[in-house]
mmCIF file of C-alpha atoms in Angstrom:
data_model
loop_
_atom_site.group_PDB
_atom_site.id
_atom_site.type_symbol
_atom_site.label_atom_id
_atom_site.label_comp_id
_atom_site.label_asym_id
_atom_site.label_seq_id
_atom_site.Cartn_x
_atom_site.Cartn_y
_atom_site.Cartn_z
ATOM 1 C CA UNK A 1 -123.082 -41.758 63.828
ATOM 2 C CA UNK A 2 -125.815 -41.174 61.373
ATOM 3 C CA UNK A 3 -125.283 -41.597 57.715
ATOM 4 C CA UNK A 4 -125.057 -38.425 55.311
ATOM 5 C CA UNK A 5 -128.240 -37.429 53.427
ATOM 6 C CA UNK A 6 -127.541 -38.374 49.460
ATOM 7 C CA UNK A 7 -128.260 -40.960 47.566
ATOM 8 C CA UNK A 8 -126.508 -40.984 44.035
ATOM 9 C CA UNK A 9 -126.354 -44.252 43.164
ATOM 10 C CA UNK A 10 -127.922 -46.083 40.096
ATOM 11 C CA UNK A 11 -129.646 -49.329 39.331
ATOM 12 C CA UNK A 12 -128.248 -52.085 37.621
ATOM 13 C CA UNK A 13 -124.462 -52.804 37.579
ATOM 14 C CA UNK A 14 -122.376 -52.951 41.053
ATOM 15 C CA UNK A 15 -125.717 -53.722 43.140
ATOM 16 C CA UNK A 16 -125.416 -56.925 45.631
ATOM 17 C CA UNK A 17 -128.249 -58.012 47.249
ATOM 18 C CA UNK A 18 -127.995 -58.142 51.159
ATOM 19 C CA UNK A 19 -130.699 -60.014 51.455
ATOM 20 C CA UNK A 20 -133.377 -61.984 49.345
ATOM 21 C CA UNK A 21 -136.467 -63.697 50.805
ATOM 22 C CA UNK A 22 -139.022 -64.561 48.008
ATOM 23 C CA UNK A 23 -141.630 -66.823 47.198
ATOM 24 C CA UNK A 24 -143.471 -65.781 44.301
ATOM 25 C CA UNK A 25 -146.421 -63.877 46.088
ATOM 26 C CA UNK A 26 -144.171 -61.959 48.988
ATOM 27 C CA UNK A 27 -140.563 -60.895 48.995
ATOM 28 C CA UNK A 28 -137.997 -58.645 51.127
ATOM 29 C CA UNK A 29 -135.098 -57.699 49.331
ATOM 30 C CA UNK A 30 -131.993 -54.898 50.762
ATOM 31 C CA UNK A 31 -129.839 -54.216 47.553
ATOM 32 C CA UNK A 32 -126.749 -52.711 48.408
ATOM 33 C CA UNK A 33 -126.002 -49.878 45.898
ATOM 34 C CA UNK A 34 -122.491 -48.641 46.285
ATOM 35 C CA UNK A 35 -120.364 -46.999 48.872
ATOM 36 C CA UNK A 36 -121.943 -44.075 50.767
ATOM 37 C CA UNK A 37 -118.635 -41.443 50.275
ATOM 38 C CA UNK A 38 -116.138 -43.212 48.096
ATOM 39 C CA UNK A 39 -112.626 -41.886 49.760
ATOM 40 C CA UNK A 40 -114.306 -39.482 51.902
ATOM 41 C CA UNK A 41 -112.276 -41.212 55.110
ATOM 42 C CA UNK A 42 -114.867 -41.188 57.598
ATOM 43 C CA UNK A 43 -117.389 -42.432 55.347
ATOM 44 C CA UNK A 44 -115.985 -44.344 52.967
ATOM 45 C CA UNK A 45 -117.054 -48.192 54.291
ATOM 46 C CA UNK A 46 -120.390 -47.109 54.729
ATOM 47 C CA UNK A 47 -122.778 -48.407 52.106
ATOM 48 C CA UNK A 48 -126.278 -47.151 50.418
ATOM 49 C CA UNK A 49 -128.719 -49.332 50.357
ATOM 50 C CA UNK A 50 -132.539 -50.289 49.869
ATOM 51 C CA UNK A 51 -135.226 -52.159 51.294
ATOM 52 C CA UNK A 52 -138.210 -53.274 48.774
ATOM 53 C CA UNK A 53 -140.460 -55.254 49.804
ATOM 54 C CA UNK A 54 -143.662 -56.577 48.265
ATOM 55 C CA UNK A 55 -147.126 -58.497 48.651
ATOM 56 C CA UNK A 56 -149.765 -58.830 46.173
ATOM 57 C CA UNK A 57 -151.416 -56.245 48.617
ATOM 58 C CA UNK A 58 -148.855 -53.329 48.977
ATOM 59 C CA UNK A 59 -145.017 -52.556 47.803
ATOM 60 C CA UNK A 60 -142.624 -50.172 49.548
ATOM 61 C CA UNK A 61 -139.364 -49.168 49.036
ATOM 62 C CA UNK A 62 -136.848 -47.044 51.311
ATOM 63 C CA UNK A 63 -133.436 -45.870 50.932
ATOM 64 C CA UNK A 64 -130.784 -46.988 53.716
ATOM 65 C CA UNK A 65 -127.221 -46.021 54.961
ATOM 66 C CA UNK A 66 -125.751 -49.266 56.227
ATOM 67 C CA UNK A 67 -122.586 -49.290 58.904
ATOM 68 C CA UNK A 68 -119.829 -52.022 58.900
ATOM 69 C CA UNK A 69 -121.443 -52.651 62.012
ATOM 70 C CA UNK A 70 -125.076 -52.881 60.347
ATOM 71 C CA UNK A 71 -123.371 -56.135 58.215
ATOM 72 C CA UNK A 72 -121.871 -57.707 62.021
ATOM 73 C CA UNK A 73 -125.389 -57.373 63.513
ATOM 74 C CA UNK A 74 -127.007 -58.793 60.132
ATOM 75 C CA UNK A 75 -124.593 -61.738 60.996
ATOM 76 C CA UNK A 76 -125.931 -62.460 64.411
ATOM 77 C CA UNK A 77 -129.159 -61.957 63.606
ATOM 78 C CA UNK A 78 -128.925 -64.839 60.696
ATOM 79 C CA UNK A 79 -127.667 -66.954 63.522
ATOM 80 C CA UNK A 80 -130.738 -66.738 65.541
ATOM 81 C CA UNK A 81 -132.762 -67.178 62.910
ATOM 82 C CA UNK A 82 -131.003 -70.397 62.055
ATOM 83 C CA UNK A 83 -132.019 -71.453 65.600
ATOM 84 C CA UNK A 84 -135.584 -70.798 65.281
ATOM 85 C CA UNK A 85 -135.672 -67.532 67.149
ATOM 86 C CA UNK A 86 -137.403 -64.154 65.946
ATOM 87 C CA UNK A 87 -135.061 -61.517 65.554
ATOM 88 C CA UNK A 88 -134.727 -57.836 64.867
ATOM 89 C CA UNK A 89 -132.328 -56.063 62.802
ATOM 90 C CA UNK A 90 -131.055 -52.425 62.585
ATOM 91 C CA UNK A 91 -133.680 -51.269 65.697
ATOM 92 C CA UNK A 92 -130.774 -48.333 66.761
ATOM 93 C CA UNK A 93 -133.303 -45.867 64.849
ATOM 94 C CA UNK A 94 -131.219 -44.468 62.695
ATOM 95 C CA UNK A 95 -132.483 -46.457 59.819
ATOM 96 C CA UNK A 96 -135.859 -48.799 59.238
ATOM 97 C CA UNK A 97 -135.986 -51.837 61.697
ATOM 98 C CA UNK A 98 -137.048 -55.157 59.825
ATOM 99 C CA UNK A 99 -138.182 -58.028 61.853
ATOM 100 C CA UNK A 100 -138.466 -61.602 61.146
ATOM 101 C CA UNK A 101 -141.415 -63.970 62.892
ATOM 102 C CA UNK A 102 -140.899 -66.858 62.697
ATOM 103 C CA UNK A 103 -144.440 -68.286 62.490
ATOM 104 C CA UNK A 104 -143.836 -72.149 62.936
ATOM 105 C CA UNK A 105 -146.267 -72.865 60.059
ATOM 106 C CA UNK A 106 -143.992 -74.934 57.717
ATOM 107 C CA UNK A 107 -141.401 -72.089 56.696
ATOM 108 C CA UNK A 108 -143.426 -68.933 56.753
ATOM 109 C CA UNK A 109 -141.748 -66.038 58.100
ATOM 110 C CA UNK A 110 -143.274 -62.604 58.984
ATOM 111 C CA UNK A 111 -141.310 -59.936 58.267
ATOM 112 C CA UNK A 112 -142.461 -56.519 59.290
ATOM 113 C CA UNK A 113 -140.381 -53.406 57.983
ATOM 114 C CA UNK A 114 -140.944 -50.405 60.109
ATOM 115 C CA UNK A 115 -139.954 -46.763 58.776
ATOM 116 C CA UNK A 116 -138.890 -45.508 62.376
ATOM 117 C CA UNK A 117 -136.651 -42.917 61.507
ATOM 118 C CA UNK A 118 -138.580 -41.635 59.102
ATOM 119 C CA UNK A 119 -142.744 -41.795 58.098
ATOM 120 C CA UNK A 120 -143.586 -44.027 60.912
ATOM 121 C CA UNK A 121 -145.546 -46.467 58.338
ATOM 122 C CA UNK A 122 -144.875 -50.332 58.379
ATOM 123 C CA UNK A 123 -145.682 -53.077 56.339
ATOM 124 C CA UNK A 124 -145.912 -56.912 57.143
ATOM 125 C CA UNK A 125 -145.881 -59.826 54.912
ATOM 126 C CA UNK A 126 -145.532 -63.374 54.964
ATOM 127 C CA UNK A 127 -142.769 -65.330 52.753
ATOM 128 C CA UNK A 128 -142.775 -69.116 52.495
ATOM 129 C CA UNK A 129 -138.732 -69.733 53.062
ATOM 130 C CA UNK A 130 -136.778 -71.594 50.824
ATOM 131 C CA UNK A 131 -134.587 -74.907 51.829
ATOM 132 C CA UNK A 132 -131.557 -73.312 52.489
ATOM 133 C CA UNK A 133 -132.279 -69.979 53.019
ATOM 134 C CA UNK A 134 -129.941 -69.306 56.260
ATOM 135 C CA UNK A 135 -127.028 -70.161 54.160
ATOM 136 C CA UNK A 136 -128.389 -68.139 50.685
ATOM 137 C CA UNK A 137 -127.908 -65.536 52.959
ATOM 138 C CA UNK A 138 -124.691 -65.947 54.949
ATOM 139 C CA UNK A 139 -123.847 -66.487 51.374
ATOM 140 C CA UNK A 140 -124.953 -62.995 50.206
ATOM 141 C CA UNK A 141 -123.460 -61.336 52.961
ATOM 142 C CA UNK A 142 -120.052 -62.474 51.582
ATOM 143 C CA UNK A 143 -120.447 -61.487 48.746
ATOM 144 C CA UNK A 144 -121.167 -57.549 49.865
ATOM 145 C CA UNK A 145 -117.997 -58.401 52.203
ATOM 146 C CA UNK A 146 -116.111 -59.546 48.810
ATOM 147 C CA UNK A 147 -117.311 -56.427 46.969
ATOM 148 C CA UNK A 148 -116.607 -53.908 49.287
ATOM 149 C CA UNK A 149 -114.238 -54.973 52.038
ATOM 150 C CA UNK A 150 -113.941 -52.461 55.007
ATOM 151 C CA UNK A 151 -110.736 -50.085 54.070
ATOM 152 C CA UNK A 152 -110.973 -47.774 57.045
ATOM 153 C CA UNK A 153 -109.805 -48.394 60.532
ATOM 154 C CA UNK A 154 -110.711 -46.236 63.788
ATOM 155 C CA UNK A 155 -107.490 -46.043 65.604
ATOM 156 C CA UNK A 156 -109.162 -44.131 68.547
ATOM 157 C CA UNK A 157 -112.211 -42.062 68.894
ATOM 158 C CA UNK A 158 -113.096 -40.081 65.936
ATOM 159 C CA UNK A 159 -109.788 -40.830 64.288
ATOM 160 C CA UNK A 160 -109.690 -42.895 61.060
ATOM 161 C CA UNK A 161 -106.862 -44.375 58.990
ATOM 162 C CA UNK A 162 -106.784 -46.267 55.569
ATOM 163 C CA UNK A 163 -105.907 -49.960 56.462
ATOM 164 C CA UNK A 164 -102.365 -51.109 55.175
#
């Protein structure tokens, strides 16, 4: 289900960021902004987002609608990063796909945002990882959990209810 077109939602207080990957030269960020369609049933646990990133080469910056199930995959995907693997994350094409190399130089990580859905433009950039970085961001992805918990239930195909 794609996300509604809108994006209404202001910098500053309520944002949580998704993820963070920085070292000073290169950095990746998804700040979640808000819910997508406060009480709107069908909409209402989806969440608007964006992705920045940044070298001392290029900056970008696109707007995102993240799923419930957008925050499960973002959990499996942290797990095969733990283990060393490259993964991919969001590459259904509805939003941009970001991918994460892991190079094997000591902690450098390629990650490669591609605007799919949208311009077709990517950008790539290294960022030197910090100690603990796998659990920074199982950490963060808590905390979006903690700030906006999933309300609405499916109880069959196309039909939502408010959890109890």
């Amino acid at each position: 289900m794609p996300c509604p077109v809108r994006f209404s939602c202001s910098w500053g207080e309520g944002t949580v960021d998704l993820i963070r990957l920085a070292d000073g030269e290169s950095s990746l960020e998804v700040r979640v902004l808000g819910r997508s369609m406060p009480g709107v049933l069908e909409w209402h646990d989806f969440l608007d987002a964006e992705i920045v990133v940044a070298s001392g080469f290029a900056q970008g910056r696109l707007e995102v609608c993240l799923a419930p199930d957008d925050l499960n995959s973002w959990s499996q995907v942290l797990g095969a990063l733990a283990a060393g693997r490259d993964a991919v994350w969001m590459d259904d094409g509805r939003n941009p796909e970001i991918q994460f190399e892991l190079s094997g130089q000591d902690g450098v990580a390629v990650v490669v945002v591609k605007d799919v859905a949208g311009s077709g433009a990517s950008i790539r950039v290294p960022v030197r990882l910090a100690d603990g970085w796998v659990d920074d961001q199982h950490e963060r992805l808590q905390g979006v959990w903690a700030t906006w918990p999933q309300e609405v239930v499916e109880t069959s195909s196309g039909v939502y209810e408010w959890r109890r």
